Short mmCIF file of C-alpha atoms in Angstrom, two decimals:
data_model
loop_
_atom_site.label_atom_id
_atom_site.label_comp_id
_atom_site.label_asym_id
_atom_site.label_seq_id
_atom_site.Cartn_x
_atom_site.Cartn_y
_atom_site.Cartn_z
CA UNK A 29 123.86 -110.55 -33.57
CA UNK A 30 120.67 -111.48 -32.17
CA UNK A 31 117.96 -111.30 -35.14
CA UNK A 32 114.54 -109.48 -34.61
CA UNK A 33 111.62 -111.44 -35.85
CA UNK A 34 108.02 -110.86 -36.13
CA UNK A 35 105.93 -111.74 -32.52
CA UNK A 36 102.28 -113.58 -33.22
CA UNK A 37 99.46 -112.62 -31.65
CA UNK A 38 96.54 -115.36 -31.27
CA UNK A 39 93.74 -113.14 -29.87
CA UNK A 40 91.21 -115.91 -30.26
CA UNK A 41 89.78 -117.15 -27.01
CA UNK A 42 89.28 -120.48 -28.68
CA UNK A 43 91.81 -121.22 -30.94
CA UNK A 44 93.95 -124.29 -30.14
CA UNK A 45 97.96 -123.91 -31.16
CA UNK A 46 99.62 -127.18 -32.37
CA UNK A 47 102.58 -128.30 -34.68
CA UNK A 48 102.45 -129.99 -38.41
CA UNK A 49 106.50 -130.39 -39.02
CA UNK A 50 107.99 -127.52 -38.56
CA UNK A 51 104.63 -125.02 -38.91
CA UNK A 52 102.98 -123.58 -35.84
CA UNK A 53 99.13 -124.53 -36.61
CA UNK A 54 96.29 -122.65 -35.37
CA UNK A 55 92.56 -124.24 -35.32
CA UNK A 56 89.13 -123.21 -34.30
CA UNK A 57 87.13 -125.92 -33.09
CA UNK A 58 89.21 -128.65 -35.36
CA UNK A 59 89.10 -126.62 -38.56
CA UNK A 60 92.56 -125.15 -39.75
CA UNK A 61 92.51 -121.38 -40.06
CA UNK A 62 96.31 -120.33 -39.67
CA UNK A 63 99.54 -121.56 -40.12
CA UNK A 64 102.91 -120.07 -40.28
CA UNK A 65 107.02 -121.70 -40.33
CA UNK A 66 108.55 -121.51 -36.90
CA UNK A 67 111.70 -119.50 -38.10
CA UNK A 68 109.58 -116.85 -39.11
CA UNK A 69 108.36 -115.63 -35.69
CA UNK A 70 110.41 -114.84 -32.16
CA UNK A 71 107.32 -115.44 -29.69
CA UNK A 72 103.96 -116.27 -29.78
CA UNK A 73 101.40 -114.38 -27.32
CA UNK A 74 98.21 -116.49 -27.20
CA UNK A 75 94.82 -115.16 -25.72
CA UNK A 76 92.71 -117.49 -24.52
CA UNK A 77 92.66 -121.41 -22.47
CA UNK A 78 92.33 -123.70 -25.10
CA UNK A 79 96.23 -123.68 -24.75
CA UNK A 80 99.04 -125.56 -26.88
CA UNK A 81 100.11 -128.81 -27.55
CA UNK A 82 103.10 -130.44 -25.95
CA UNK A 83 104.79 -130.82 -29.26
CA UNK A 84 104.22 -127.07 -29.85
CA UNK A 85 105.65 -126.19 -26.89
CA UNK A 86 108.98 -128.45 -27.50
CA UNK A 87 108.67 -127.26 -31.32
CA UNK A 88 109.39 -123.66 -29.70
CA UNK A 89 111.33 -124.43 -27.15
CA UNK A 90 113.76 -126.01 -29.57
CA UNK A 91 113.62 -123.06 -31.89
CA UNK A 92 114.14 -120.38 -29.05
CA UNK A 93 110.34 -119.47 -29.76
CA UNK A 94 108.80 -117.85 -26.31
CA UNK A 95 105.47 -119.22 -25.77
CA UNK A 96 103.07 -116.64 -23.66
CA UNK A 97 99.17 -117.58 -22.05
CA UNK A 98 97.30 -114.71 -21.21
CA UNK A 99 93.88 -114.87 -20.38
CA UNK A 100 91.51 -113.55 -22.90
CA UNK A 101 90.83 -109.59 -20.68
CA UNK A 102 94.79 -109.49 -21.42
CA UNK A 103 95.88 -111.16 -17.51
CA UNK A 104 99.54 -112.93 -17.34
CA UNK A 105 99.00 -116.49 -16.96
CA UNK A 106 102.68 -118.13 -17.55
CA UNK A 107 105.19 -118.38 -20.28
CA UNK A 108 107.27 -121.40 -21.61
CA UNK A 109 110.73 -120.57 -22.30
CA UNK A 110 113.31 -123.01 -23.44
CA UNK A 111 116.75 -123.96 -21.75
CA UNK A 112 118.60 -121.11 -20.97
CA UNK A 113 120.92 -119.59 -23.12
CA UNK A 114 124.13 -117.75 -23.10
CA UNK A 115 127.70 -117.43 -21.06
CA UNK A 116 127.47 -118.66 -17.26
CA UNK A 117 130.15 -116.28 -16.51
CA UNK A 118 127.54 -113.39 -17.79
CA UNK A 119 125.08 -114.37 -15.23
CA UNK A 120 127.22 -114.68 -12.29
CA UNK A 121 128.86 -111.19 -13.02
CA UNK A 122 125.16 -109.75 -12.90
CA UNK A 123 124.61 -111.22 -9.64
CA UNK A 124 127.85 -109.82 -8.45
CA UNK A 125 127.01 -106.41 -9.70
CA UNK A 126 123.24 -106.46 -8.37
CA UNK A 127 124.82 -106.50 -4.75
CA UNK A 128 127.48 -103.50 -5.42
CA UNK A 129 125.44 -100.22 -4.31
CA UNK A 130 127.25 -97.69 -6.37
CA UNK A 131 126.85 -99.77 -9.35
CA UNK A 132 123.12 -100.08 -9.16
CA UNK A 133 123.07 -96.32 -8.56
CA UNK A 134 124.84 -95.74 -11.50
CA UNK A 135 122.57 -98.01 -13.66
CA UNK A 136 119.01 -97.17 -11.99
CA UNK A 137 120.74 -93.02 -12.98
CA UNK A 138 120.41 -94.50 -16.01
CA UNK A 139 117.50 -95.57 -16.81
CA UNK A 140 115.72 -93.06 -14.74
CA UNK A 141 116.96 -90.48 -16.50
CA UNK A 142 116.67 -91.78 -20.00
CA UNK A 143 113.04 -92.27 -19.56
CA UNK A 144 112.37 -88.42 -18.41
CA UNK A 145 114.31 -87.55 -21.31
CA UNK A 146 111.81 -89.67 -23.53
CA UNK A 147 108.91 -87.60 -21.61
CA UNK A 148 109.92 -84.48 -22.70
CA UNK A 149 110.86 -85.43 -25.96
CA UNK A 150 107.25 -86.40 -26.21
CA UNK A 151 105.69 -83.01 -25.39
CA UNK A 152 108.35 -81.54 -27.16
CA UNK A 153 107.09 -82.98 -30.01
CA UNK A 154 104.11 -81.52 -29.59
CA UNK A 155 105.15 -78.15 -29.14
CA UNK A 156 106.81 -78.45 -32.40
CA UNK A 157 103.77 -79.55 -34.20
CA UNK A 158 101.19 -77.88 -32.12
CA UNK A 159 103.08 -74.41 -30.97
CA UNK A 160 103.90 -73.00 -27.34
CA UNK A 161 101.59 -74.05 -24.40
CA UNK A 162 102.69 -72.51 -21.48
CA UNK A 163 101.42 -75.06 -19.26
CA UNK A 164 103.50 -77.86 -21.13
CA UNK A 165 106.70 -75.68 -21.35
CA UNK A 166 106.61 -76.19 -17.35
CA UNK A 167 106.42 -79.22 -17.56
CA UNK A 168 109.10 -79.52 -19.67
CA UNK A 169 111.04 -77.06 -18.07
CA UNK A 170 110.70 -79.17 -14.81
CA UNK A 171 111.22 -82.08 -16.43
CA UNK A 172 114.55 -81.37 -17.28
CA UNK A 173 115.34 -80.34 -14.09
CA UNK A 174 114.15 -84.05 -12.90
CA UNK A 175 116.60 -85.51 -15.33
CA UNK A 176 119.57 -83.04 -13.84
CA UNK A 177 118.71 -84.13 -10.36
CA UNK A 178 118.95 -87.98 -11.01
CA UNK A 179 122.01 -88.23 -12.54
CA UNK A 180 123.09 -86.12 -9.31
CA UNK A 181 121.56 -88.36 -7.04
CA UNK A 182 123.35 -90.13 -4.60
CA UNK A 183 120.98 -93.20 -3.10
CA UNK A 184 118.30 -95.18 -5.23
CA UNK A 185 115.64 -94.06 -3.18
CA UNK A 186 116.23 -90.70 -4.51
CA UNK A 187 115.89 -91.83 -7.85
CA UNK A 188 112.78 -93.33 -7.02
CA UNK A 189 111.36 -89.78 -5.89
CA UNK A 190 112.35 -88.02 -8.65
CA UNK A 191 110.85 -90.51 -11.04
CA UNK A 192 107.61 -90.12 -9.25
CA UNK A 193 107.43 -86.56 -9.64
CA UNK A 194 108.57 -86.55 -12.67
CA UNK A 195 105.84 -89.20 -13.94
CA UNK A 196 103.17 -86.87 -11.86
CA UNK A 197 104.07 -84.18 -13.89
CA UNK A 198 104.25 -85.80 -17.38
CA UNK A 199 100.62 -87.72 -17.04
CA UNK A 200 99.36 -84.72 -15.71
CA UNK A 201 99.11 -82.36 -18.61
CA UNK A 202 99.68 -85.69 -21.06
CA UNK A 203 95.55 -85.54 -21.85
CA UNK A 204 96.27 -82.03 -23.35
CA UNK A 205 99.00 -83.20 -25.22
CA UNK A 206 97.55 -86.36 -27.02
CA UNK A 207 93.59 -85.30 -26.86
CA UNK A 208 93.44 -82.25 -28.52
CA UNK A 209 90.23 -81.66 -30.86
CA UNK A 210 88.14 -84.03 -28.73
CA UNK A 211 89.50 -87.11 -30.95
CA UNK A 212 88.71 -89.55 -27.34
CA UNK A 213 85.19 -88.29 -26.99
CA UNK A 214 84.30 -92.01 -25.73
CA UNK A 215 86.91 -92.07 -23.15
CA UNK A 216 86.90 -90.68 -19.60
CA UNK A 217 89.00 -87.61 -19.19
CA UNK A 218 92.58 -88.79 -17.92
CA UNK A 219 93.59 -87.22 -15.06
CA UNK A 220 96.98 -89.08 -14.40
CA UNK A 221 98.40 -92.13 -14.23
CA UNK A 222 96.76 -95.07 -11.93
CA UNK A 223 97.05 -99.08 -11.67
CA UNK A 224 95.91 -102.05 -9.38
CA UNK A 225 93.63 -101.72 -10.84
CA UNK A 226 93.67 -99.16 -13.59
CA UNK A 227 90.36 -96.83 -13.08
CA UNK A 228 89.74 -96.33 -16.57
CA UNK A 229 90.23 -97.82 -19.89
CA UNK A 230 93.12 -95.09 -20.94
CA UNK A 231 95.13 -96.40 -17.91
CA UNK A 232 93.98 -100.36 -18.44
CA UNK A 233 95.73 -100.18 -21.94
CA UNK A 234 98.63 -98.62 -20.97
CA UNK A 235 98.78 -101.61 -18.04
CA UNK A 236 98.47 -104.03 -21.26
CA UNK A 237 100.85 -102.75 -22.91
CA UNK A 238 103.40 -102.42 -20.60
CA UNK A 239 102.74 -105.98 -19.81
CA UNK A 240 103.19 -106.78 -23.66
CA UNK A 241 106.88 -104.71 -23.52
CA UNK A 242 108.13 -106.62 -20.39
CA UNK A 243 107.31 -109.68 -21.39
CA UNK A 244 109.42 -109.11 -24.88
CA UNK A 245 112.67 -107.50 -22.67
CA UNK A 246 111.91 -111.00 -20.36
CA UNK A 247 112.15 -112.89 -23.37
CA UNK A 248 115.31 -110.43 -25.11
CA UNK A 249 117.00 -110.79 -21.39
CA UNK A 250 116.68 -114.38 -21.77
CA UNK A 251 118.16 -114.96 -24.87
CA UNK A 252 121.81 -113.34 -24.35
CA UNK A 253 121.82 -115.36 -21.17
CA UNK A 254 120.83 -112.94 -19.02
CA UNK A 255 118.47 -113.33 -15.98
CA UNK A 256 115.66 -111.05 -16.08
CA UNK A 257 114.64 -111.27 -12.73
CA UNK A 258 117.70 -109.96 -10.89
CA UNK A 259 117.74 -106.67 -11.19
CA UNK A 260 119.20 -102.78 -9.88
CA UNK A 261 116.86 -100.85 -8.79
CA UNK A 262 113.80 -102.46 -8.87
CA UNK A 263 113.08 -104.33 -5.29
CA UNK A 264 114.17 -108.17 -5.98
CA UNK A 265 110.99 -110.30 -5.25
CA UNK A 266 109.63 -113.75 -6.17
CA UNK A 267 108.29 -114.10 -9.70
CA UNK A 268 109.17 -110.44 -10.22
CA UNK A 269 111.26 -109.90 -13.51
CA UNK A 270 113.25 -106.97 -11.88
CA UNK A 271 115.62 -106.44 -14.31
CA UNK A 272 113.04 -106.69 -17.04
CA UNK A 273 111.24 -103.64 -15.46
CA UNK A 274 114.59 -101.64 -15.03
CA UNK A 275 115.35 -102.13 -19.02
CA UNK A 276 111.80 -101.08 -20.13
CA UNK A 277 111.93 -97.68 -17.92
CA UNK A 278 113.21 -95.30 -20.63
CA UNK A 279 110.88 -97.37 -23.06
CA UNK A 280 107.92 -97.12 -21.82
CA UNK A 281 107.04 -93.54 -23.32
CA UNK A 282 108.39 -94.33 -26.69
CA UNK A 283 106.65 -97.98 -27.25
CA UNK A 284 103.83 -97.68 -24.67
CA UNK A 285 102.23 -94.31 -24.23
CA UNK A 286 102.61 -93.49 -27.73
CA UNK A 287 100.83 -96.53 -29.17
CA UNK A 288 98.02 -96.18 -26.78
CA UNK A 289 97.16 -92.74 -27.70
CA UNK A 290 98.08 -92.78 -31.34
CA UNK A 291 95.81 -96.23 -31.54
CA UNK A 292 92.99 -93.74 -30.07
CA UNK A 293 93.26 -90.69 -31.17
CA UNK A 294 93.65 -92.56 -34.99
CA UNK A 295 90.30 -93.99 -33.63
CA UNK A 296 91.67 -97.68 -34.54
CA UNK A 297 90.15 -98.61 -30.93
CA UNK A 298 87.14 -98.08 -29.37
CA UNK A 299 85.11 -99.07 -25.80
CA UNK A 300 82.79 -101.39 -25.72
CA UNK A 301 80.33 -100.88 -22.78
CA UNK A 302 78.53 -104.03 -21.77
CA UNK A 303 76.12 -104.65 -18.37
CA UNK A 304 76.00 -107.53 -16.35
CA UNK A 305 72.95 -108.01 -14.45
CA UNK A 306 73.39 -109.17 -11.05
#
């Protein structure tokens, strides 16, 4: 059984990551300010381009520690991963299985449908707490209907409409659902989901931490020998962790959109405007 540990966060820009024994050591400008055993984490997520030292990077590596770089605004930069792990025979079955058409049907059905499920759970929720809203009971109402329709679907393409209307339909009455009572005063008013780039800070978290839960299904994927970037029903392309995405559909709701709006409406974070003279 694969044992859950705690994940480190080094949000820093200038702290430096190195090894003493069998400690992960974290400085700031030479001076000593964390340190914490190896086999008490499962990754470390590092903000910032000071970087790590070699012997970090082997001390992890040895210890089946993922070691992420993201740039301090919260940009992928790379990840070192140690050897492989796992049954060969795993792998080779999942590249058999990517290329069988009914079978990544029946897995994209799914996922698809488990993460419209999760969406309606969530304003169901807040029916429950809240009372009837006739605008989100249609949503829910169609919602379910989305969820009936995928597992009917006969091509992946068709899965891929449905998910798009049903994520139309869940982002667009989710700023009633989570923003009651005016708790986001300093936020823009979200009017629906949007990316590449996100046009507000609402949807630029919810990029962030999406990127945060694919990175720890890359790393999961990875450690039961899987490959995380051959995947069902997400297109195969270079450097994209398909199968990474596919696992973190129904998850995305649960881990993603709630954190983001709990961490605001809780008021935990808050915008920082700042002008740069040109």
């Amino acid at each position: 059984m694969r044992i859950l540990l705690n994940t480190l966060y080094v949000t820093t820009p200038e702290a430096y990551l190195s090894k003493d024994g069998l400690n992960v050591v974290i400085s700031v400008k030479q001076n000593e300010i964390f340190r914490i055993p190896i086999h008490n984490i499962e990754q470390i997520i590092t903000f910032g381009y000071m970087g790590a030292s070699p012997g970090l990077m082997k001390l992890c590596a040895d210890n089946n520690v993922s070691l992420t770089f993201l740039s301090p605004q919260g940009r992928y930069i790379s990840r070192s991963q140690g050897p492989t792990r796992g049954n060969v025979l795993l792998r080779k079955a999942q590249y058999k299985n990517s290329d069988e058409p009914n079978y990544a049907l029946h897995l994209s059905k799914l996922f698809i449908g488990g993460k419209i499920q999760n969406y309606r759970n969530i304003l169901r929720r807040f029916i429950r707490d809240n009372g009837d809203d006739e605008a989100i009971e249609r949503v829910c109402e169609e919602l379910l209907r989305c969820k009936r329709r995928v597992l009917n679907a006969e091509s992946i393409d068709s899965v891929r409409g449905i998910e798009g209307e049903a994520a139309t339909a869940y982002f667009g009455v989710l700023n009633n659902v989570e923003f009651t009572g005016g708790s986001a005063e300093n936020y823009d008013v979200f009017e629906g989901r949007n990316r590449r780039p996100p046009k507000n800070a609402i949807n630029a978290m919810l990029s962030f931490v999406y990127t945060l839960i694919c990175n720890d299904m890359t790393s999961a994927l990875e450690t039961v020998g899987l490959d995380p970037y051959v995947g069902f029903m997400h297109t195969l392309r270079p450097g994209r962790a398909s199968l990474s995405l596919d696992m973190m559909e129904e998850l995305r709701a649960y881990l993603g959109d709630r954190l983001v709006l709990s961490l605001i409406n809780r008021k935990q974070i808050t915008i920082i405007w700042s002008c740069i003279e040109l």
